Amino acid sequence: MAPNISFSSLALALLLLVASPHASGQEVKFSYNGSTGPDKWGRLCQAYNACGLGKIQSPINIKKDAVEEGKIYDPLNRDYKSGNATLVNRHFGVAVRFDSECGGMTIGGKRYTLKQFHWHTPSEHLIEGERYDAELHVVHMSEDKSFAVVSILFQYGGPDPFISKLRRGLEMLAKEKCGEKEEAQIALGNLSNKLLKKKSNKYYRYTGSLTTPPCSENVIWNVLTKVRKISKEQVESLRAPLDEDCKRNSRPVQPLNGRKVELYSKWDCHKLKSISC
C-alpha cells in the first residue's frame, strides 16, 4: 500500500518533533549560505544565541593525536525496536521521526530514548581534516531533555541498505515542496531499526551541541569510527526534497576550546596488533 502524504503547519510540527532544533518554539528560518547561513545563525534571533556565543559547539574536527583513551570501555548498547515512523522534509534536512516508543540507549546509567534520525551531506564531523560524503545523526533524548547522538559517517560506494528501504518514500517526498510554514510528511508505517544498530566496537565521544539552531549545548556525541558506504544516487535522493540553500547542509567545524575527546575501543589496539582497529 502506498504511503500516505500529509501536511501540517510548522507550528504543529514543532510541538510534535521532540529533539528538533526548533524545540525552542521560536520559528526563524535558517539555511547554509547567504544572509541566514551558519555564520549568521547566532544573530537571527535570541533563541539561537548559542550558535554564535557557545563555547562547546559541534561539529568538530577529530585529531587522532589529541584524542585520549577512554579508561573503561563503555559499549554503545542500543535496544532499538520497530516502530511507527514518519519521513519528514524539514526544509533544512530529511529526517525520520518516530511516533511510538522504539527503544534507546544508556550512557553512564542515564537512559536516552530514540526520537529521530536525520542526514547531513556532506558530513559535519571531520576525522583528521577529512570530510566524508554523508553523516547520519541518530538522536536520543533523556527525561531532562538532554541528548545523546550516535554519528555514522559514510563514503561513496555501494548503496546503504537502510536508505534503500526508504527509496520510495524519498521519491515521493521530493515531489512535494514545502510551503514557507509547512513541512512535508510521509507516513512510513512500521519501520525496523535493525540496520541502525550494527555492532559499534570503536567510537569517539565528546560533549558538544546540536549542529543546527538553537545549537543547545547539552549533547553527548558518539562518533563511530567505522565508515559505511552510500551511493551517489542515495545522496542525491536525500538532497532532492530540500531547499536549494540547504542541499549541502553541513555546519562548519567549531573550535574545540580545550574539550576532551575520548576514544573507546573494545580492544586495546596498542597491545593486540592483530586486531584491525
Short mmCIF file of N, CA and C in Angstrom, two decimals, residues 52 77 101 161 190 220 275:
data_model
loop_
_atom_site.label_atom_id
_atom_site.label_comp_id
_atom_site.label_asym_id
_atom_site.label_seq_id
_atom_site.Cartn_x
_atom_site.Cartn_y
_atom_site.Cartn_z
N GLY A 52 26.31 31.42 18.11
CA GLY A 52 27.41 32.36 17.94
C GLY A 52 28.26 32.55 19.17
N ASN A 77 25.47 0.06 23.66
CA ASN A 77 24.38 -0.91 23.58
C ASN A 77 23.08 -0.19 23.28
N GLU A 101 7.21 4.42 20.99
CA GLU A 101 8.41 4.01 21.72
C GLU A 101 9.20 2.99 20.90
N PRO A 161 21.94 -0.20 2.74
CA PRO A 161 20.70 -0.98 2.75
C PRO A 161 19.55 -0.31 3.49
N ASN A 190 5.19 0.88 10.03
CA ASN A 190 6.11 0.22 10.95
C ASN A 190 7.49 0.08 10.30
N ILE A 220 25.76 14.61 24.24
CA ILE A 220 26.89 13.68 24.27
C ILE A 220 27.00 13.08 22.88
N ILE A 275 44.54 -7.06 15.76
CA ILE A 275 43.20 -6.51 15.62
C ILE A 275 43.25 -5.26 14.75
#
